[in-house]
Every structure is written in structure tokens, then in C-alpha cells.
Amino acid sequence: PEPTEFSRRWCVLNDGQFNYYESDKNATPNGGLKMREIVCLVVNPPETHGYDHSFEIYSDAERLYLFGTDNPETMREWVKSIAKSFIPAYAEELLQQDFERIGRLRYKDPLNLESSRVGWFCLAASTLHVCLEDSHGQDSIDLQKLLELSRDSEVLVLVERGRTLYIEGERKLDFHGWVAAIQRAAGSSGDTLSQQQLTEGDIPVIVERCIHYITQYGLTSEGIYRKSGVNSKIAALLEAFRRDARSVWLKEGEQQVDDVTNVLKRFFRDIEEGLFSQEAPSWLTVTDESKRISQYQHLFNSLPRVNKATLRTLVNHLYCVQRFAELNQMNLHNLAIVFGPTLFQTDGKDYNAGRVVEDLIQHYVIIFHVNQHQLKRQLDEITYIIKLRDNLNPKTGPASGDFICTVYLEEKKETAEQHVKIPATMTAAELTFEILDRRKMSVKEKDYWCCFEISEKEETERPLHYQERVLPIVHSLGVDSHLLVKKHYNMEAMLVYLASKVDMTKHGMLKFKEERSLLGLTTGSFNDRYFMLNHTSLRLYKDVRSNRPEKEWPVKCLKVYQGIKKKLRPPTWYLCCDTQTEMREWFATFLSIQVRSNSRATSRSAPLDTRMGNVSLIPLRGNENEMRNSVAAFIADPLAVSLISQSQNDMFIALTIIQSF
């Protein structure tokens, strides 16, 4: 409303009752509400409704009351008094916050998703303060550090490391306001480093994800960081990160290394106040050779928290890049030439900025007090990744640039092999169609055909999602691995099981083992643990009575293998079931949840072909016919899970969770 649409009223708050009158001379109120009817109080930014200061009151009857004043002190007094009148005693700690929104919402405990309880919430800047029933004191969630923030109908899901919170919409009017406010607070709130979406280690998500991608796919790229990418792709990717970095996942085949390196450089060049903040001139004037290292250390320690964490991470990355200069041709000096002007946001006419960057990389271990054992382990891990990728290069085809790959039909034997040209855009469904067409296969009505990634030596297999690009899979195949097109014999039983479920969750006791060393040097032993799987995460608890999980993984980032994968890059997790049926149910639940997640992220329709069992996405909810006409599939992403079924003769069949770096 504009200010002219407001009506001036005399307001009185007394004994749990808020009334408003025509004037201070009237004895009969025009209206009012009891304090216990208030469910939310919102303090608006200046000039939101034409007044310098305004606030909103939401009632449980879905009514909104809007009040405005030009006096900030008057508004503060009213907000404080109203909030104190409707917030219960056990949540009074929330009143100490400089909140923009405070009120009552319903929430669900991850261990009991069937029923919801009442909690009191307070949003202040990018922190959500919470007082829940039966909890001791106030808890808080840093929204900029969430692993995931999603909305499923009238439920807002907040996933942070170690826990998940489900906020439920009881009343549409105030719930929609909460959702918008939380989403806004969880995004980048400005153009400085500290205002970005952050990881748990206080590093901007955009920086961490770019560095991880480059480390995995780009350290052997000649001239890395010196070559230009495609401007339109760089701008689009940078905009996606700025809009919601948390939702951007970099994948080989979808993004090019040079585009990602230029996104990282452009981010640092454009960031407000720069990586070195207001102290940038001091870094550039360090000239005393004898005291240079100690001066750098002093300046580093004086940086803001996020700047410190980001600088340490970036210099660590650049140190690793130059350690592999014989492969990428980017030595210390070349990196300094590129990153000096970028990090200090200068024109590069002199080498002052480059000299600082060169010093930081060259003396990285001393300046940042680096544990040399950990650094050696990191370099060994990177060497392992590079050697692995070198060893897994597929056979190249003719000058067209396409790859020639051997694909088998039903079993690996010479008479069943097909040599297929794999263009960059070929999907698993297209490959399956081509193999079946070549062999003129006749397919029965309920045959479910799928392309599998098979590893003979490691005794594992995984079905590829029908939209998954084949070329990156071909790149990753080892000498004992191959692609195989065959029927998915468990599909019918999985579909029947999924059709019987109303809520796509699963929980129960499993045996759990973790392999910790990247090089496979150490392994754990199996222990009984309680697992809970829902549409956002897989959580591990010490037992069924535990309230907080020991571990948690986002479901959309899980890659499922069947069989015990012995030589995967750890950290790898193995989950052991008691029966084949139980393992199949866990497997089906994983895949259907991942497909649901994938269906939200893509608008492409599934290819309808009876040979693929009418390949479409399995809905989380639907009738039996809908379920039976769908195929469980999943997306290949950075993590992989291993479920293991132990039969009576102690033979293991595993589905194997790997984390990429």
C-alpha cells in the first residue's frame, strides 16, 4: 500500500490484547487481536511500504496487519513489546536478536517424519535461530553454509552438515514469506567475499567448486589459466554461481576446463574489496627481503576470516598447479603473471602484484604454516588422479574426433561385441537403442534394457541413467572395465516394491564399513549402524535412539554400484544388508529418489521406447500402473554408495559411496 492508503489509528497493547481505535478519544476499538493469535512478526526494510519504518503482524486466522511510522524509536518499542507478548518463555532468547522475522512454524524431526511439532524461529541477517520443543536453549543455522535448500510442496528442507530440518507450512500467508526470506538470506547477500554462499570452512562455494573441478580435470591442461574460454559460457556460468552457487555442480563433459578457470579468475577480479581487502596496498609495499616472510604472515593473520580461508585455499591450489608444471607448462612465474593483477585488481603494468603472488606460492609452506606430511599426501593423491586418468584414456577413433568403444550385448564374449563410435552428445539410451538395432533384437513387453558399466576385476556394475552422457564414462573405464547392454532383471521386483510405498523413505540397521585412505592403504571394519534415507539425504546414526547423525550425504550426489568395488578411490563406504530382498529395496529407494531429483532439474522428456521399458522417470508418488511403466534410473554425480547384501554362504553382493575431490 501507498502511505495514502494507510489509516491512522490509536493502538493499545495491554494484558495480552492488541486493540486499535479511531483516535485516543474513542472508548470502543475498531478491531484487535489477542497476542496468542499472532504467529509471525516481520520488520520491513526502510521504505518498503512508503514509510521509513513498518512492520507486519500475521495471525493464525491468515490475516495480515500492516503498521507504519516515521519514527524508528517508536517502531522499535512496538516491535519489542509485541514480540515479548507472544513469544513463549522457553523461546525468549530469540528476542535478543536483531531480527527481521520472528514467529511460530511447524517442523519435523528427521527420525519421525510422520508427525510435526511446534518450533519458534527467528531470522537475523543470514542466520536462522531456532527454539524447538523439548530442546535445551537456542540453536542456530548459518544459511549461507547450507549444503542444500529445497522446497517440496509446503515443506522447506534445510540440509547442513550433520542434520536436516524440515519446516512445514501450516498457513500459506506467513509460510510463503518465511520461504522467500530464508531463500534470500541463504543466497549471496552482496559482492564481498563474506557475503557469498560459503562452505563449512568459510570458503566461497564458487571458489571451492571451481578448484575441485580444475584439480580433477585440468591440472594436466597445457597453459591452464592462460588460455581464454568461451565468453558466453563464462558469463552464463558466473551468473549461475552468483544466483545460487549451491545449486551449481560442475561436471566433465558439460563444462570445459578453460571456462571454469576463467570463471574463477573473473570472480576474484570482480569481487568487491578484493581478496586482500583494505590491506592490499600493504601487501604490495613489502620490500624488506629479510623480513618479507614475517610481514606476509602478519598481513595474512590480519585478514578477515573468510579472506584468510579463501587465500589459503587458493594459494594451496596454485602451489599444486606449479608442482605439475612439466605437464601444464604453468610454472611459478607464469602463474604469478596471471594471478598478480587478478587478485590485486590492478592493470598489470608492473610486477609488484605478481611478485607478491610468486612469494606466496614459493614460500607457501612457511607463510601458511603448512603440515608437510599432509601436503605430501595431497600431492600424492593428485598424482594418483592424474595417473588414473592417463591410464583410463579410451581408444581414439578416426580424425572426426569421436571415440570408438567396444560395447557388449548381454555378456562379454567376442561374438557379442560391437564397436561403436561415441560422439560427445550420445546418451546411454541412444547407445542401447543402437546396440539393439544392430543385432535386430526382438523385445518382449516387460523387458527392461539398460546400459551397464561393468568392472570384472572389482566385481561391480552400475546401470547408467538413460540421459547420462556416455563419453565421460568411456573416459573413466579401466583396463578391466567395459560397457554392457543387458536386461535389468531386478527391475520388475523393484517397481512392484516402489508401487507399494506411499512415502519414499527407508530406514533400518545395516553393517557399515568405511575405507578412509585415498590410496587404499587403510580400511575399516564392519559395524552395526542405523541408516535413514529420505528425499534429500542418507544419514548414519550410531543406533536407533541417536538424535544426531554421525555422517550425512546428499542423495542427489550418490552414485550406486552393485558389487564390492575393491579399488575405488576412498573415502568409500560399504553398507551390508542381511538379504537380497532388503538390498534390492534399499537400491530401489536410492534410485527412485535420485530420479525424482533429476526430474526437477531437467525439462527434457524421457524417450519412449518399449525396448527400454518405456524409459521415464519414476515418480515418488503415483498409482501402480504409473510405477510399472517407469524405469528406475539415476544420475552419475560426485558420490557413490555401496550397499552389500550378505547371503547365508557369506558371499557378498554390494551396491559400492565414493566421494570425488
XYZ file of C-alpha atoms in Angstrom:
661
model
C 0.000 0.000 0.000
C 0.985 3.576 -0.534
C 1.088 5.840 2.533
C -2.208 7.429 1.491
C -3.895 4.021 1.829
C -2.952 3.738 5.487
C -5.483 4.730 8.130
C -4.165 6.477 11.216
C -5.188 4.570 14.347
C -4.540 4.792 18.073
C -3.096 1.443 19.184
C -3.050 -0.089 22.653
C -1.267 -3.233 23.831
C -2.436 -4.352 27.235
C -2.742 -7.642 29.098
C -2.244 -9.874 26.066
C -4.676 -7.900 23.891
C -3.785 -5.602 20.977
C -6.534 -3.086 20.053
C -6.653 -0.184 17.629
C -9.059 2.803 17.891
C -10.237 5.631 15.655
C -8.395 8.024 17.968
C -7.190 8.274 21.544
C -10.564 9.755 22.463
C -12.598 6.680 21.443
C -13.527 4.060 24.031
C -14.611 1.363 21.573
C -11.872 -0.283 19.459
C -12.244 -0.623 15.692
C -10.622 -4.034 15.944
C -7.915 -6.048 17.592
C -6.386 -9.438 18.212
C -5.127 -11.482 21.110
C -1.375 -11.930 21.407
C -1.736 -15.715 21.373
C -3.257 -15.423 17.883
C -0.047 -13.910 16.452
C 2.098 -16.387 14.548
C 4.634 -14.090 12.899
C 6.082 -10.595 13.288
C 8.048 -9.044 10.418
C 10.224 -5.929 10.462
C 10.389 -4.499 6.942
C 13.358 -2.718 5.334
C 13.025 1.097 5.115
C 10.630 2.463 2.512
C 9.059 -0.966 1.937
C 5.527 0.365 2.105
C 6.179 4.056 1.627
C 7.068 4.645 5.259
C 10.581 4.857 6.630
C 9.707 2.128 9.128
C 6.976 -0.510 9.030
C 6.184 -3.918 10.484
C 3.688 -6.689 9.786
C 1.678 -8.955 12.080
C 0.339 -12.306 10.841
C -2.438 -14.080 12.714
C -3.338 -17.767 12.766
C -6.582 -16.796 11.020
C -4.486 -15.953 7.903
C -4.888 -12.201 8.397
C -2.156 -9.628 7.841
C -1.939 -6.354 9.784
C 0.443 -3.686 8.459
C 1.674 -0.761 10.567
C 3.942 2.113 9.577
C 5.676 5.004 11.327
C 8.297 7.609 10.515
C 9.878 7.342 13.950
C 12.434 4.480 14.260
C 12.361 4.556 18.054
C 8.574 4.217 18.069
C 8.738 1.191 15.804
C 11.456 -0.494 17.886
C 9.395 -0.106 21.042
C 6.270 -1.547 19.430
C 8.136 -4.476 17.849
C 9.874 -5.286 21.124
C 6.650 -5.133 23.124
C 4.595 -7.188 20.663
C 7.289 -9.850 20.295
C 7.674 -10.172 24.052
C 3.919 -10.618 24.396
C 3.502 -13.620 22.060
C 6.851 -15.440 22.238
C 6.728 -18.222 24.908
C 9.126 -18.199 27.838
C 11.270 -21.079 26.560
C 11.985 -19.122 23.346
C 12.681 -15.712 24.903
C 16.360 -15.977 23.903
C 15.249 -15.194 20.360
C 14.270 -11.681 21.444
C 17.944 -10.815 21.914
C 18.493 -10.996 18.152
C 18.137 -8.039 15.794
C 15.565 -9.999 13.804
C 13.749 -9.220 10.585
C 11.223 -12.018 11.108
C 10.177 -13.981 14.185
C 7.359 -16.416 14.745
C 5.919 -19.897 15.042
C 6.300 -22.687 12.495
C 5.829 -26.417 12.496
C 8.809 -28.676 11.890
C 9.530 -32.370 11.508
C 12.161 -34.446 13.236
C 14.221 -36.449 10.669
C 13.726 -39.534 12.840
C 9.946 -39.091 12.799
C 8.644 -37.654 9.547
C 5.100 -38.792 10.230
C 4.265 -36.082 12.773
C 5.216 -32.424 13.120
C 5.857 -30.286 16.183
C 5.831 -26.583 17.006
C 9.004 -24.517 16.987
C 9.858 -20.835 17.256
C 12.090 -19.297 14.620
C 13.937 -16.015 14.270
C 15.703 -14.810 11.120
C 18.531 -12.318 11.671
C 20.714 -11.471 8.642
C 21.867 -14.854 7.246
C 21.322 -16.810 10.477
C 18.174 -18.699 11.399
C 17.836 -19.004 15.179
C 15.642 -21.829 16.400
C 13.991 -22.895 19.646
C 12.376 -26.316 19.263
C 10.117 -28.277 21.561
C 11.993 -30.396 24.094
C 15.286 -28.732 23.146
C 17.632 -27.069 25.583
C 18.163 -23.448 24.647
C 18.583 -21.821 21.279
C 20.192 -23.324 18.212
C 21.256 -21.535 15.040
C 21.761 -22.331 11.359
C 24.122 -20.356 9.129
C 22.000 -20.223 5.982
C 24.897 -19.263 3.729
C 26.618 -22.537 4.672
C 23.723 -24.872 3.912
C 24.562 -27.937 1.861
C 21.106 -27.810 0.330
C 17.977 -25.690 0.483
C 14.937 -27.039 -1.319
C 11.180 -26.838 -1.228
C 8.843 -29.772 -1.740
C 5.251 -28.531 -1.837
C 4.593 -26.974 1.591
C 7.821 -28.227 3.192
C 11.105 -26.311 3.253
C 14.144 -28.597 3.632
C 17.344 -27.201 5.138
C 20.345 -29.537 4.970
C 23.514 -28.699 6.830
C 26.388 -30.975 7.783
C 25.183 -33.344 10.471
C 21.471 -32.577 10.384
C 18.406 -31.839 8.300
C 15.495 -29.614 9.289
C 12.042 -29.863 7.718
C 9.948 -26.693 8.123
C 6.287 -27.212 7.368
C 3.776 -24.706 6.031
C 0.778 -24.570 8.339
C -0.561 -21.285 6.974
C 0.185 -20.226 3.411
C 0.304 -16.489 4.054
C 3.183 -16.365 6.532
C 4.889 -19.575 5.278
C 5.436 -18.111 1.816
C 7.016 -15.084 3.472
C 9.325 -17.329 5.518
C 10.359 -19.298 2.418
C 11.198 -16.159 0.436
C 13.103 -14.623 3.356
C 15.139 -17.787 4.065
C 15.955 -18.299 0.388
C 17.064 -14.685 0.149
C 19.216 -14.967 3.291
C 20.774 -18.237 2.075
C 21.910 -16.674 -1.190
C 24.750 -14.267 -1.793
C 23.864 -11.107 0.073
C 26.389 -8.827 -1.595
C 29.577 -8.544 -3.622
C 32.240 -9.099 -0.942
C 33.787 -12.469 -0.085
C 31.999 -12.768 3.261
C 28.625 -12.164 1.605
C 28.914 -15.204 -0.691
C 27.447 -18.629 -0.090
C 30.123 -20.352 1.969
C 31.359 -23.840 2.716
C 31.776 -25.107 6.246
C 35.397 -23.937 6.041
C 34.385 -20.322 5.235
C 35.383 -20.579 1.562
C 33.010 -19.240 -1.105
C 31.238 -22.166 -2.758
C 32.180 -20.870 -6.209
C 35.887 -20.968 -5.292
C 35.791 -24.451 -3.807
C 33.841 -25.991 -6.677
C 35.992 -24.415 -9.378
C 39.202 -25.547 -7.660
C 37.895 -29.082 -7.153
C 36.889 -29.345 -10.804
C 40.214 -27.970 -12.056
C 42.183 -30.265 -9.728
C 40.345 -33.303 -11.001
C 40.165 -32.492 -14.710
C 42.550 -29.644 -15.537
C 45.959 -29.951 -13.859
C 47.453 -31.526 -16.984
C 45.889 -28.947 -19.329
C 48.712 -27.093 -21.065
C 48.618 -23.360 -20.415
C 45.934 -23.658 -17.756
C 44.794 -20.216 -16.511
C 46.483 -18.526 -19.502
C 44.065 -19.716 -22.178
C 40.762 -17.980 -22.810
C 37.445 -19.784 -22.632
C 34.173 -19.056 -24.411
C 32.944 -15.668 -23.180
C 29.245 -16.509 -23.371
C 29.738 -19.732 -21.384
C 31.940 -17.997 -18.816
C 29.364 -15.249 -18.283
C 26.494 -17.750 -18.012
C 28.346 -19.942 -15.503
C 29.432 -16.959 -13.418
C 25.856 -15.676 -13.343
C 24.603 -19.115 -12.261
C 27.097 -19.130 -9.389
C 26.094 -15.617 -8.349
C 22.417 -16.509 -8.456
C 22.742 -19.672 -6.359
C 26.215 -21.203 -6.121
C 24.880 -24.077 -4.043
C 22.860 -25.418 -6.961
C 25.727 -25.337 -9.494
C 27.537 -28.649 -9.981
C 30.463 -28.755 -12.405
C 30.629 -31.934 -14.485
C 33.101 -33.203 -17.024
C 31.624 -33.007 -20.482
C 29.227 -30.221 -19.519
C 31.837 -27.581 -18.624
C 35.260 -27.046 -20.184
C 38.356 -26.535 -18.046
C 39.241 -23.193 -19.646
C 35.744 -21.855 -18.996
C 35.961 -22.831 -15.313
C 39.451 -21.326 -14.855
C 38.250 -18.049 -16.348
C 35.177 -18.039 -14.086
C 37.493 -18.322 -11.079
C 39.763 -15.528 -12.310
C 36.857 -13.246 -13.135
C 35.302 -13.847 -9.733
C 38.470 -12.682 -7.958
C 38.939 -9.716 -10.269
C 35.369 -8.504 -9.759
C 34.891 -9.232 -6.049
C 34.253 -6.069 -4.072
C 37.138 -5.047 -1.769
C 39.291 -7.772 -3.338
C 40.815 -10.865 -1.778
C 43.285 -8.771 0.246
C 40.551 -6.339 1.438
C 41.633 -2.889 2.565
C 45.173 -4.100 3.256
C 46.062 -4.674 -0.412
C 48.470 -1.665 -0.564
C 50.364 -3.032 2.450
C 50.964 -6.341 0.667
C 52.318 -4.533 -2.381
C 54.796 -2.467 -0.349
C 56.539 -5.398 1.365
C 60.117 -4.946 0.152
C 62.452 -5.870 3.021
C 63.997 -9.192 1.908
C 64.980 -10.236 5.449
C 61.540 -9.563 6.945
C 59.366 -10.338 3.938
C 58.067 -13.717 5.140
C 57.184 -12.461 8.625
C 55.451 -9.406 7.135
C 53.355 -11.630 4.879
C 52.442 -13.763 7.882
C 51.399 -10.685 9.844
C 49.282 -9.355 6.980
C 47.693 -12.776 6.459
C 46.710 -13.035 10.128
C 45.107 -9.594 9.988
C 42.763 -10.541 7.136
C 39.040 -11.139 7.801
C 38.082 -14.765 8.495
C 36.652 -15.562 5.041
C 39.505 -13.808 3.227
C 42.052 -15.833 5.218
C 40.390 -19.145 4.441
C 39.997 -18.247 0.767
C 43.580 -17.025 0.314
C 44.980 -20.153 1.970
C 42.849 -22.388 -0.274
C 43.737 -20.532 -3.477
C 47.481 -20.447 -2.792
C 47.374 -24.144 -1.930
C 45.760 -24.764 -5.322
C 48.295 -22.635 -7.205
C 51.131 -24.378 -5.362
C 49.778 -27.725 -6.603
C 49.380 -26.375 -10.158
C 53.024 -25.309 -10.379
C 54.207 -28.626 -8.908
C 52.908 -30.228 -12.121
C 54.402 -27.573 -14.412
C 56.103 -30.235 -16.551
C 52.594 -31.259 -17.638
C 50.738 -27.917 -17.753
C 53.629 -25.513 -18.547
C 52.491 -23.170 -15.752
C 55.485 -22.588 -13.529
C 55.709 -20.219 -10.585
C 56.439 -17.150 -12.687
C 53.695 -17.852 -15.245
C 51.072 -18.230 -12.519
C 52.232 -15.029 -10.829
C 51.907 -13.086 -14.099
C 48.281 -14.244 -14.412
C 47.137 -14.028 -10.797
C 49.009 -10.923 -9.617
C 46.801 -8.395 -11.448
C 43.755 -10.641 -10.944
C 43.949 -10.891 -7.153
C 45.077 -7.310 -6.575
C 42.729 -5.984 -9.287
C 45.488 -3.906 -10.920
C 46.304 -3.118 -14.558
C 49.402 -5.329 -14.517
C 51.759 -2.595 -15.773
C 54.336 -3.523 -13.135
C 55.273 -6.790 -11.455
C 54.567 -5.747 -7.849
C 51.371 -7.775 -7.617
C 52.981 -10.688 -9.447
C 55.930 -10.642 -7.065
C 53.618 -10.981 -4.051
C 51.755 -13.917 -5.601
C 55.066 -15.533 -6.558
C 56.312 -15.146 -2.976
C 53.111 -16.608 -1.529
C 53.313 -19.682 -3.761
C 57.067 -20.171 -3.392
C 57.004 -19.831 0.397
C 53.554 -21.379 0.823
C 54.653 -23.936 3.431
C 56.329 -21.349 5.683
C 53.881 -18.444 5.354
C 50.770 -20.556 5.961
C 52.353 -22.963 8.485
C 51.518 -25.975 6.331
C 51.846 -29.519 7.647
C 54.293 -31.009 5.160
C 53.064 -34.550 5.735
C 49.526 -33.503 4.787
C 50.836 -31.575 1.776
C 52.791 -34.616 0.571
C 49.672 -36.732 0.929
C 47.674 -34.196 -1.081
C 50.263 -34.183 -3.871
C 50.319 -37.994 -3.852
C 46.551 -38.003 -4.224
C 46.710 -35.606 -7.175
C 49.449 -37.715 -8.773
C 47.214 -40.744 -8.338
C 44.302 -38.935 -10.024
C 46.498 -37.851 -12.957
C 47.936 -41.343 -13.446
C 44.486 -42.857 -13.169
C 43.115 -40.558 -15.862
C 46.156 -41.196 -18.089
C 45.694 -44.957 -17.757
C 41.983 -44.766 -18.447
C 42.172 -42.967 -21.801
C 39.976 -44.837 -24.307
C 40.969 -45.836 -27.799
C 40.691 -42.909 -30.165
C 38.852 -43.147 -33.434
C 39.374 -41.534 -36.831
C 40.115 -37.874 -37.453
C 36.495 -36.965 -36.760
C 37.348 -36.711 -33.065
C 34.759 -39.308 -31.995
C 35.855 -42.203 -29.787
C 35.488 -45.839 -30.757
C 34.351 -48.001 -27.848
C 33.684 -51.726 -27.629
C 30.228 -52.446 -26.205
C 28.949 -55.948 -25.431
C 25.425 -57.311 -25.643
C 24.294 -59.470 -22.690
C 27.733 -60.960 -21.977
C 31.378 -60.272 -22.666
C 32.478 -62.520 -25.491
C 33.914 -61.956 -28.928
C 30.705 -62.747 -30.781
C 28.745 -60.258 -28.660
C 30.999 -57.227 -29.100
C 30.060 -54.141 -31.096
C 32.451 -51.322 -31.983
C 30.518 -48.089 -31.618
C 31.519 -44.524 -32.450
C 30.726 -42.431 -29.345
C 30.024 -38.756 -30.127
C 30.093 -36.266 -27.258
C 26.298 -35.991 -27.159
C 25.417 -39.706 -27.134
C 23.286 -40.784 -24.168
C 23.031 -44.213 -22.564
C 19.563 -44.636 -24.073
C 20.836 -43.836 -27.580
C 23.700 -46.304 -27.165
C 21.286 -49.015 -26.011
C 18.985 -48.340 -28.980
C 21.914 -48.583 -31.382
C 23.155 -51.915 -29.994
C 19.664 -53.453 -30.054
C 19.065 -52.153 -33.588
C 22.365 -53.571 -34.846
C 21.543 -57.033 -33.525
C 17.875 -56.767 -34.575
C 16.753 -57.759 -31.094
C 13.091 -58.562 -30.549
C 11.958 -57.395 -27.128
C 9.081 -58.644 -25.039
C 6.602 -56.302 -23.378
C 8.116 -56.245 -19.887
C 11.766 -56.446 -20.852
C 13.827 -53.682 -19.258
C 17.043 -52.975 -21.156
C 19.840 -50.863 -19.733
C 23.468 -49.989 -20.412
C 25.721 -51.077 -17.530
C 29.232 -50.041 -16.549
C 30.957 -53.334 -15.661
C 34.239 -53.868 -13.821
C 35.322 -57.505 -13.898
C 38.350 -57.178 -11.624
C 36.465 -55.255 -8.971
C 33.268 -57.285 -9.400
C 30.980 -54.274 -9.721
C 28.369 -52.929 -12.073
C 26.062 -49.961 -12.264
C 23.192 -49.126 -14.626
C 23.594 -45.808 -16.436
C 20.842 -43.214 -16.297
C 19.178 -43.111 -19.710
C 20.123 -39.426 -20.182
C 23.692 -39.881 -18.939
C 26.342 -38.935 -21.488
C 28.383 -41.979 -22.452
C 31.640 -40.268 -23.431
C 32.712 -39.307 -19.856
C 32.002 -42.903 -18.808
C 34.176 -44.202 -21.646
C 36.939 -41.848 -20.479
C 36.780 -43.336 -16.980
C 36.768 -47.032 -17.945
C 39.730 -49.011 -16.649
C 41.518 -51.814 -18.459
C 39.267 -54.356 -16.744
C 36.066 -52.382 -17.344
C 33.608 -52.330 -20.222
C 30.084 -51.305 -21.206
C 27.424 -53.979 -21.437
C 23.839 -53.733 -22.698
C 21.603 -56.260 -20.974
C 18.244 -56.740 -19.313
C 17.724 -55.367 -15.822
C 16.226 -58.471 -14.212
C 15.594 -56.865 -10.823
C 13.587 -54.034 -12.322
C 10.170 -55.711 -12.111
C 10.594 -56.556 -8.414
C 11.886 -53.052 -7.732
C 8.906 -51.457 -9.455
C 6.450 -53.606 -7.511
C 8.180 -52.625 -4.270
C 8.124 -48.917 -5.192
C 4.457 -49.111 -6.176
C 3.616 -50.333 -2.674
C 5.291 -47.369 -0.950
C 3.417 -44.193 -0.073
C 6.366 -42.216 1.316
C 9.688 -42.707 -0.466
C 11.872 -43.167 2.620
C 13.686 -46.128 4.135
C 15.438 -46.777 7.420
C 16.946 -49.685 9.283
C 20.059 -51.297 10.729
C 22.912 -52.067 8.298
C 26.505 -53.142 8.671
C 28.806 -50.275 7.758
C 32.470 -50.047 6.799
C 34.472 -47.025 5.721
C 37.682 -47.005 3.684
C 39.474 -43.799 4.563
C 42.745 -43.560 2.638
C 42.677 -42.178 -0.887
C 45.380 -44.642 -1.928
C 43.581 -47.561 -0.304
C 46.227 -48.007 2.380
C 43.800 -48.296 5.293
C 40.422 -49.947 5.723
C 37.878 -50.081 8.488
C 35.821 -52.974 9.837
C 32.072 -53.569 9.651
C 29.953 -52.098 12.462
C 26.198 -52.051 13.031
C 24.703 -48.641 12.302
C 21.205 -47.235 11.878
C 20.591 -45.609 8.469
C 17.833 -43.261 7.345
C 17.229 -42.418 3.696
C 14.817 -39.689 2.583
C 14.419 -37.489 -0.473
C 17.337 -35.218 0.461
C 19.943 -37.213 2.335
C 21.331 -40.515 3.592
C 22.138 -40.298 7.299
C 24.089 -42.654 9.541
C 23.312 -42.889 13.266
C 25.130 -44.839 15.970
C 21.847 -46.555 16.828
C 18.095 -46.087 16.519
C 17.984 -43.918 19.680
C 20.545 -41.365 18.458
C 19.279 -37.859 17.678
C 22.191 -36.506 15.640
C 23.714 -38.409 12.706
C 27.392 -39.307 12.657
C 27.514 -38.824 8.882
C 25.266 -37.380 6.199
C 25.417 -37.382 2.400
C 23.137 -35.536 -0.091
C 21.209 -38.188 -2.022
C 21.441 -36.344 -5.331
C 25.235 -36.754 -5.203
C 25.281 -40.530 -4.785
C 26.460 -42.968 -7.436
C 25.321 -46.553 -6.836
C 27.438 -49.599 -7.683
C 26.348 -53.204 -7.298
C 29.149 -55.472 -6.115
C 32.179 -54.956 -3.882
C 34.333 -52.364 -5.585
C 37.792 -53.104 -4.242
C 39.920 -50.384 -5.785
C 37.777 -47.262 -5.818
C 39.288 -44.006 -4.647
C 38.277 -43.586 -0.990
C 36.678 -42.238 1.019
C 34.440 -45.211 0.112
C 31.585 -46.525 2.239
C 30.165 -50.066 2.265
C 26.667 -50.858 3.550
C 25.826 -54.513 4.195
C 22.242 -55.874 4.143
C 21.034 -59.195 5.591
C 19.132 -60.387 2.496
C 18.993 -59.906 -1.254
C 15.447 -58.569 -0.927
C 16.493 -55.912 1.582
C 19.399 -54.861 -0.606
C 17.069 -54.586 -3.627
C 14.655 -52.410 -1.619
C 17.434 -50.061 -0.498
C 18.738 -49.918 -4.075
C 15.274 -49.166 -5.496
C 14.679 -46.421 -2.932
C 18.014 -44.778 -3.740
C 17.369 -44.787 -7.460
C 13.781 -43.578 -7.336
C 14.706 -40.657 -5.071
C 17.573 -39.679 -7.359
C 15.330 -39.843 -10.401
C 12.825 -37.591 -8.643
C 15.650 -35.115 -8.006
C 16.799 -35.362 -11.606
C 13.287 -34.847 -12.977
C 13.058 -31.489 -11.185
C 16.339 -30.340 -12.673
C 15.583 -31.160 -16.307
C 12.810 -30.309 -18.699
C 13.816 -32.916 -21.282
C 11.219 -35.630 -21.769
C 12.139 -39.289 -21.492
C 12.465 -41.283 -24.705
C 9.504 -43.662 -25.018
C 10.624 -46.982 -26.451
C 9.334 -50.394 -25.406
C 12.802 -51.849 -25.667
C 13.842 -49.641 -22.760
C 10.719 -50.484 -20.757
C 9.197 -47.094 -21.647
C 12.077 -45.235 -20.049
C 10.603 -42.448 -17.963
C 11.224 -41.073 -14.512
C 9.737 -42.886 -11.547
C 7.554 -40.519 -9.502
C 7.786 -40.602 -5.718
C 4.034 -40.851 -5.620
C 1.686 -42.455 -8.111
C -0.521 -45.436 -8.774
C 0.838 -48.891 -9.519
C 0.410 -48.553 -13.278
C 2.456 -45.352 -13.293
C 5.172 -47.093 -11.315
C 5.178 -50.191 -13.528
C 5.511 -48.115 -16.679
C 8.628 -46.377 -15.392
C 12.246 -47.394 -15.106
C 14.395 -46.647 -12.090
C 17.435 -44.697 -13.172
C 19.857 -42.315 -11.637
C 22.387 -39.608 -12.380
C 26.144 -40.037 -12.192
C 27.433 -37.457 -9.746
C 30.387 -36.987 -7.393
C 29.491 -39.590 -4.730
C 28.882 -43.342 -4.996
C 27.171 -45.643 -2.412
C 27.835 -49.302 -1.783
C 25.107 -51.479 -0.332
C 26.220 -55.006 0.453
C 23.897 -57.968 0.794
C 25.312 -60.895 2.755
C 23.802 -64.278 1.915
C 23.870 -67.420 4.028
C 27.098 -68.687 2.464
C 28.838 -65.374 3.212
C 29.002 -64.341 -0.460
C 28.779 -60.561 -0.811
C 26.723 -58.643 -3.341
C 27.281 -54.923 -2.953
C 25.901 -51.655 -4.090
C 29.623 -49.577 -3.503
C 29.535 -44.422 -1.586
C 32.748 -42.722 -3.215
C 33.498 -39.058 -2.829
C 35.184 -37.128 -5.593
C 37.790 -34.438 -4.902
